[in-house]
Amino acid sequence: MRLEGKVAIVTGAGGGIGQEITNQLAQDGATVFAWDISEKIHSQADEMNQNLDAKRVIPVQIDISDIAQMRSKVEQIVEEKGKIDILVNNAGIMQTIPFLEIDEQSWDRMLDTNLKSVFFLTQAVVKPMMDRKQGRIINISSIAGRSGRPVAAHYAASKSAVLSLTKSAALAFGEHGIRVNAICPGVIMTPMMEQINRDRARIFGKENEENVAVNEFLAKVPIKEIGYPSDVAQQVVFLCLPESSYVHGQAINVCGGYEMN
């Protein structure tokens, strides 16, 4: 119960990494507002709460590309709970499309979801954090944001921009007691990774092969192990604890050594 009494928002909480982050924060005592675009967030929250000694996961069905709705939800949480201690900007989409086939609609949707929402939700949440002189903001980026992707250039660009935004926020709000960091997951087994497998198999004509993307990426992982949502969630919890108070403006790779910068 290291986070007992803390109030958190986790976006993209309905599956994969976001669901596990929500679960681990709640297990450590935080009250977590679990944001997701899908209505399944309600049943998932009920399931998580069944394993807790209190109702600490509060489902919120929301489209984070709707900035006005997002701001309204933040105001409601502050009015109800009096504060927001933790923001995890996790929600994101991924498309595997060759560079020359990315159209304007795909570009705009990617940047609206993966970057624009991060900026404006941070802007909304940081104001009540500044009033209390404390807060933790963790942005989930990707190792793709460090090295680029020829068949997902818009995704890599959005995640690279999240790293830059993390640094800007860290410079802007560090003196106000707010710690801002990013996490860059690598090969993590999630529904998104399963979709990447299918898409890359189709693009490269390897439909008869299993785990095309996983095997390709795993060949570049020195420890030769795949990651799981819990690996990322554990780092998020650490960044919310007092023990991490001197970690600020950093991008932490959780990738088994795929990237080392």
PDB file of C-alpha atoms in Angstrom, residues 22-192:
ATOM      1  CA  THR A  22      -4.019   0.533 -13.524  1.00  0.00           C
ATOM      2  CA  ASN A  23      -4.027  -2.780 -11.701  1.00  0.00           C
ATOM      3  CA  GLN A  24      -0.635  -2.311 -10.071  1.00  0.00           C
ATOM      4  CA  LEU A  25      -1.295   1.279  -8.987  1.00  0.00           C
ATOM      5  CA  ALA A  26      -4.567   0.155  -7.416  1.00  0.00           C
ATOM      6  CA  GLN A  27      -2.919  -2.799  -5.702  1.00  0.00           C
ATOM      7  CA  ASP A  28      -0.447  -0.356  -4.186  1.00  0.00           C
ATOM      8  CA  GLY A  29      -3.335   1.651  -2.733  1.00  0.00           C
ATOM      9  CA  ALA A  30      -4.007   4.397  -5.277  1.00  0.00           C
ATOM     10  CA  THR A  31      -7.479   5.370  -6.406  1.00  0.00           C
ATOM     11  CA  VAL A  32      -7.223   5.072 -10.185  1.00  0.00           C
ATOM     12  CA  PHE A  33      -9.508   6.725 -12.705  1.00  0.00           C
ATOM     13  CA  ALA A  34      -9.212   4.258 -15.566  1.00  0.00           C
ATOM     14  CA  TRP A  35      -9.821   6.097 -18.834  1.00  0.00           C
ATOM     15  CA  ASP A  36     -10.552   4.234 -22.056  1.00  0.00           C
ATOM     16  CA  ILE A  37     -12.542   4.763 -25.226  1.00  0.00           C
ATOM     17  CA  SER A  38     -14.148   1.315 -25.001  1.00  0.00           C
ATOM     18  CA  GLU A  39     -17.191   0.523 -22.883  1.00  0.00           C
ATOM     19  CA  LYS A  40     -15.412  -2.650 -21.745  1.00  0.00           C
ATOM     20  CA  ILE A  41     -13.531  -0.490 -19.241  1.00  0.00           C
ATOM     21  CA  HIS A  42     -16.531  -0.847 -16.916  1.00  0.00           C
ATOM     22  CA  SER A  43     -16.423  -4.653 -16.747  1.00  0.00           C
ATOM     23  CA  GLN A  44     -12.621  -4.609 -16.524  1.00  0.00           C
ATOM     24  CA  ALA A  45     -12.754  -2.195 -13.604  1.00  0.00           C
ATOM     25  CA  ASP A  46     -15.274  -4.437 -11.857  1.00  0.00           C
ATOM     26  CA  GLU A  47     -12.956  -7.397 -12.341  1.00  0.00           C
ATOM     27  CA  MET A  48      -9.950  -5.542 -10.931  1.00  0.00           C
ATOM     28  CA  ASN A  49     -11.926  -4.269  -7.967  1.00  0.00           C
ATOM     29  CA  GLN A  50     -12.965  -7.821  -7.080  1.00  0.00           C
ATOM     30  CA  ASN A  51      -9.312  -8.541  -6.292  1.00  0.00           C
ATOM     31  CA  LEU A  52      -8.929  -5.470  -4.077  1.00  0.00           C
ATOM     32  CA  ASP A  53     -10.121  -4.722  -0.559  1.00  0.00           C
ATOM     33  CA  ALA A  54     -11.884  -1.583  -1.772  1.00  0.00           C
ATOM     34  CA  LYS A  55     -13.264  -0.056  -4.958  1.00  0.00           C
ATOM     35  CA  ARG A  56     -10.147   1.724  -6.119  1.00  0.00           C
ATOM     36  CA  VAL A  57     -10.518   1.451  -9.907  1.00  0.00           C
ATOM     37  CA  ILE A  58     -13.056   3.939 -11.244  1.00  0.00           C
ATOM     38  CA  PRO A  59     -13.927   3.438 -14.929  1.00  0.00           C
ATOM     39  CA  VAL A  60     -14.286   6.433 -17.230  1.00  0.00           C
ATOM     40  CA  GLN A  61     -15.304   5.873 -20.848  1.00  0.00           C
ATOM     41  CA  ILE A  62     -13.826   8.765 -22.783  1.00  0.00           C
ATOM     42  CA  ASP A  63     -12.368   9.705 -26.155  1.00  0.00           C
ATOM     43  CA  ILE A  64      -9.136  11.516 -25.335  1.00  0.00           C
ATOM     44  CA  SER A  65      -9.136  13.240 -28.717  1.00  0.00           C
ATOM     45  CA  ASP A  66     -12.074  15.282 -27.372  1.00  0.00           C
ATOM     46  CA  ILE A  67     -10.085  17.931 -25.502  1.00  0.00           C
ATOM     47  CA  ALA A  68     -13.117  19.682 -23.998  1.00  0.00           C
ATOM     48  CA  GLN A  69     -14.456  16.411 -22.580  1.00  0.00           C
ATOM     49  CA  MET A  70     -11.035  15.556 -21.214  1.00  0.00           C
ATOM     50  CA  ARG A  71     -10.721  18.899 -19.415  1.00  0.00           C
ATOM     51  CA  SER A  72     -14.219  18.483 -17.979  1.00  0.00           C
ATOM     52  CA  LYS A  73     -13.347  15.052 -16.562  1.00  0.00           C
ATOM     53  CA  VAL A  74     -10.216  16.448 -14.920  1.00  0.00           C
ATOM     54  CA  GLU A  75     -12.270  19.198 -13.280  1.00  0.00           C
ATOM     55  CA  GLN A  76     -14.756  16.612 -12.002  1.00  0.00           C
ATOM     56  CA  ILE A  77     -11.988  14.517 -10.454  1.00  0.00           C
ATOM     57  CA  VAL A  78     -10.435  17.533  -8.735  1.00  0.00           C
ATOM     58  CA  GLU A  79     -13.850  18.607  -7.453  1.00  0.00           C
ATOM     59  CA  GLU A  80     -14.591  15.106  -6.162  1.00  0.00           C
ATOM     60  CA  LYS A  81     -11.179  14.116  -4.774  1.00  0.00           C
ATOM     61  CA  GLY A  82      -9.584  17.503  -4.189  1.00  0.00           C
ATOM     62  CA  LYS A  83      -6.424  16.592  -6.087  1.00  0.00           C
ATOM     63  CA  ILE A  84      -4.680  14.544  -8.753  1.00  0.00           C
ATOM     64  CA  ASP A  85      -1.355  13.039  -7.702  1.00  0.00           C
ATOM     65  CA  ILE A  86      -0.450  10.884 -10.695  1.00  0.00           C
ATOM     66  CA  LEU A  87      -1.033  11.087 -14.437  1.00  0.00           C
ATOM     67  CA  VAL A  88      -0.008   8.243 -16.726  1.00  0.00           C
ATOM     68  CA  ASN A  89      -0.368   9.197 -20.382  1.00  0.00           C
ATOM     69  CA  ASN A  90      -0.525   5.694 -21.796  1.00  0.00           C
ATOM     70  CA  ALA A  91      -3.262   5.748 -24.445  1.00  0.00           C
ATOM     71  CA  GLY A  92      -1.996   5.332 -27.959  1.00  0.00           C
ATOM     72  CA  ILE A  93      -2.593   3.743 -31.330  1.00  0.00           C
ATOM     73  CA  MET A  94      -0.263   1.992 -33.749  1.00  0.00           C
ATOM     74  CA  GLN A  95      -0.502   1.449 -37.503  1.00  0.00           C
ATOM     75  CA  THR A  96       1.947  -0.529 -39.605  1.00  0.00           C
ATOM     76  CA  ILE A  97       1.953   1.300 -42.942  1.00  0.00           C
ATOM     77  CA  PRO A  98       4.867   1.823 -45.367  1.00  0.00           C
ATOM     78  CA  PHE A  99       6.202   5.392 -45.356  1.00  0.00           C
ATOM     79  CA  LEU A 100       4.833   6.339 -48.799  1.00  0.00           C
ATOM     80  CA  GLU A 101       1.354   4.975 -48.033  1.00  0.00           C
ATOM     81  CA  ILE A 102       0.638   7.120 -44.961  1.00  0.00           C
ATOM     82  CA  ASP A 103      -2.125   9.561 -45.840  1.00  0.00           C
ATOM     83  CA  GLU A 104      -3.125  12.785 -44.123  1.00  0.00           C
ATOM     84  CA  GLN A 105      -6.017  11.195 -42.264  1.00  0.00           C
ATOM     85  CA  SER A 106      -3.766   8.474 -40.802  1.00  0.00           C
ATOM     86  CA  TRP A 107      -1.155  11.062 -39.848  1.00  0.00           C
ATOM     87  CA  ASP A 108      -3.658  13.330 -38.115  1.00  0.00           C
ATOM     88  CA  ARG A 109      -5.325  10.472 -36.227  1.00  0.00           C
ATOM     89  CA  MET A 110      -1.961   9.198 -35.012  1.00  0.00           C
ATOM     90  CA  LEU A 111      -0.745  12.584 -33.808  1.00  0.00           C
ATOM     91  CA  ASP A 112      -4.093  13.541 -32.261  1.00  0.00           C
ATOM     92  CA  THR A 113      -4.194  10.354 -30.192  1.00  0.00           C
ATOM     93  CA  ASN A 114      -0.535   9.843 -29.340  1.00  0.00           C
ATOM     94  CA  LEU A 115       0.657  13.427 -28.920  1.00  0.00           C
ATOM     95  CA  LYS A 116      -2.063  16.089 -28.863  1.00  0.00           C
ATOM     96  CA  SER A 117      -3.972  14.341 -26.094  1.00  0.00           C
ATOM     97  CA  VAL A 118      -0.787  13.993 -24.020  1.00  0.00           C
ATOM     98  CA  PHE A 119      -0.074  17.702 -24.252  1.00  0.00           C
ATOM     99  CA  PHE A 120      -3.556  18.933 -23.380  1.00  0.00           C
ATOM    100  CA  LEU A 121      -4.194  16.393 -20.628  1.00  0.00           C
ATOM    101  CA  THR A 122      -0.857  17.300 -19.063  1.00  0.00           C
ATOM    102  CA  GLN A 123      -1.810  20.951 -19.322  1.00  0.00           C
ATOM    103  CA  ALA A 124      -5.119  20.300 -17.551  1.00  0.00           C
ATOM    104  CA  VAL A 125      -3.702  18.098 -14.793  1.00  0.00           C
ATOM    105  CA  VAL A 126      -0.588  20.086 -14.031  1.00  0.00           C
ATOM    106  CA  LYS A 127      -2.550  23.112 -12.826  1.00  0.00           C
ATOM    107  CA  PRO A 128      -4.011  21.435  -9.712  1.00  0.00           C
ATOM    108  CA  MET A 129      -0.634  19.733  -9.192  1.00  0.00           C
ATOM    109  CA  MET A 130       1.089  23.122  -9.132  1.00  0.00           C
ATOM    110  CA  ASP A 131      -1.386  24.356  -6.540  1.00  0.00           C
ATOM    111  CA  ARG A 132      -0.266  21.543  -4.224  1.00  0.00           C
ATOM    112  CA  LYS A 133       3.428  21.695  -5.207  1.00  0.00           C
ATOM    113  CA  GLN A 134       3.548  17.979  -5.989  1.00  0.00           C
ATOM    114  CA  GLY A 135       2.679  15.449  -8.657  1.00  0.00           C
ATOM    115  CA  ARG A 136       3.982  12.701 -10.915  1.00  0.00           C
ATOM    116  CA  ILE A 137       3.514  12.597 -14.684  1.00  0.00           C
ATOM    117  CA  ILE A 138       4.636   9.524 -16.618  1.00  0.00           C
ATOM    118  CA  ASN A 139       4.372   9.432 -20.397  1.00  0.00           C
ATOM    119  CA  ILE A 140       4.463   6.074 -22.164  1.00  0.00           C
ATOM    120  CA  SER A 141       6.543   6.529 -25.304  1.00  0.00           C
ATOM    121  CA  SER A 142       8.295   3.716 -27.215  1.00  0.00           C
ATOM    122  CA  ILE A 143      11.732   2.627 -28.369  1.00  0.00           C
ATOM    123  CA  ALA A 144      10.335   3.429 -31.829  1.00  0.00           C
ATOM    124  CA  GLY A 145      10.537   7.058 -30.757  1.00  0.00           C
ATOM    125  CA  ARG A 146      14.286   6.700 -30.382  1.00  0.00           C
ATOM    126  CA  SER A 147      15.163   4.915 -33.614  1.00  0.00           C
ATOM    127  CA  GLY A 148      12.344   5.423 -36.139  1.00  0.00           C
ATOM    128  CA  ARG A 149      10.261   2.906 -38.090  1.00  0.00           C
ATOM    129  CA  PRO A 150      10.168   2.726 -41.921  1.00  0.00           C
ATOM    130  CA  VAL A 151       6.737   1.052 -41.881  1.00  0.00           C
ATOM    131  CA  ALA A 152       5.309   3.132 -39.033  1.00  0.00           C
ATOM    132  CA  ALA A 153       6.884   6.555 -39.518  1.00  0.00           C
ATOM    133  CA  HIS A 154       3.896   8.444 -38.125  1.00  0.00           C
ATOM    134  CA  TYR A 155       3.868   6.276 -34.994  1.00  0.00           C
ATOM    135  CA  ALA A 156       7.609   6.725 -34.447  1.00  0.00           C
ATOM    136  CA  ALA A 157       7.283  10.479 -34.997  1.00  0.00           C
ATOM    137  CA  SER A 158       4.483  10.730 -32.435  1.00  0.00           C
ATOM    138  CA  LYS A 159       6.465   8.788 -29.835  1.00  0.00           C
ATOM    139  CA  SER A 160       9.618  10.800 -30.483  1.00  0.00           C
ATOM    140  CA  ALA A 161       7.580  13.957 -29.942  1.00  0.00           C
ATOM    141  CA  VAL A 162       6.316  12.556 -26.635  1.00  0.00           C
ATOM    142  CA  LEU A 163       9.951  12.319 -25.491  1.00  0.00           C
ATOM    143  CA  SER A 164      10.542  15.947 -26.405  1.00  0.00           C
ATOM    144  CA  LEU A 165       7.308  16.978 -24.683  1.00  0.00           C
ATOM    145  CA  THR A 166       8.408  15.107 -21.560  1.00  0.00           C
ATOM    146  CA  LYS A 167      11.617  17.150 -21.438  1.00  0.00           C
ATOM    147  CA  SER A 168       9.737  20.408 -21.967  1.00  0.00           C
ATOM    148  CA  ALA A 169       7.282  19.618 -19.184  1.00  0.00           C
ATOM    149  CA  ALA A 170      10.125  18.573 -16.889  1.00  0.00           C
ATOM    150  CA  LEU A 171      11.813  21.929 -17.456  1.00  0.00           C
ATOM    151  CA  ALA A 172       8.561  23.837 -16.978  1.00  0.00           C
ATOM    152  CA  PHE A 173       7.278  22.163 -13.817  1.00  0.00           C
ATOM    153  CA  GLY A 174      10.208  20.688 -11.916  1.00  0.00           C
ATOM    154  CA  GLU A 175      10.499  23.699  -9.626  1.00  0.00           C
ATOM    155  CA  HIS A 176       6.842  23.245  -8.683  1.00  0.00           C
ATOM    156  CA  GLY A 177       7.451  19.834  -7.126  1.00  0.00           C
ATOM    157  CA  ILE A 178       6.215  17.889 -10.153  1.00  0.00           C
ATOM    158  CA  ARG A 179       8.308  15.035 -11.498  1.00  0.00           C
ATOM    159  CA  VAL A 180       7.907  14.271 -15.204  1.00  0.00           C
ATOM    160  CA  ASN A 181       9.393  11.213 -16.891  1.00  0.00           C
ATOM    161  CA  ALA A 182       8.810   8.893 -19.834  1.00  0.00           C
ATOM    162  CA  ILE A 183       9.041   5.155 -20.302  1.00  0.00           C
ATOM    163  CA  CYS A 184      10.014   3.579 -23.618  1.00  0.00           C
ATOM    164  CA  PRO A 185       8.719  -0.006 -23.843  1.00  0.00           C
ATOM    165  CA  GLY A 186      10.300  -2.435 -26.249  1.00  0.00           C
ATOM    166  CA  VAL A 187       8.936  -5.812 -27.351  1.00  0.00           C
ATOM    167  CA  ILE A 188       6.010  -6.167 -24.955  1.00  0.00           C
ATOM    168  CA  MET A 189       3.416  -8.906 -25.487  1.00  0.00           C
ATOM    169  CA  THR A 190       0.133  -7.029 -25.819  1.00  0.00           C
ATOM    170  CA  PRO A 191      -2.791  -7.046 -28.267  1.00  0.00           C
ATOM    171  CA  MET A 192      -0.986  -4.216 -30.072  1.00  0.00           C
TER     172      MET A 192
END
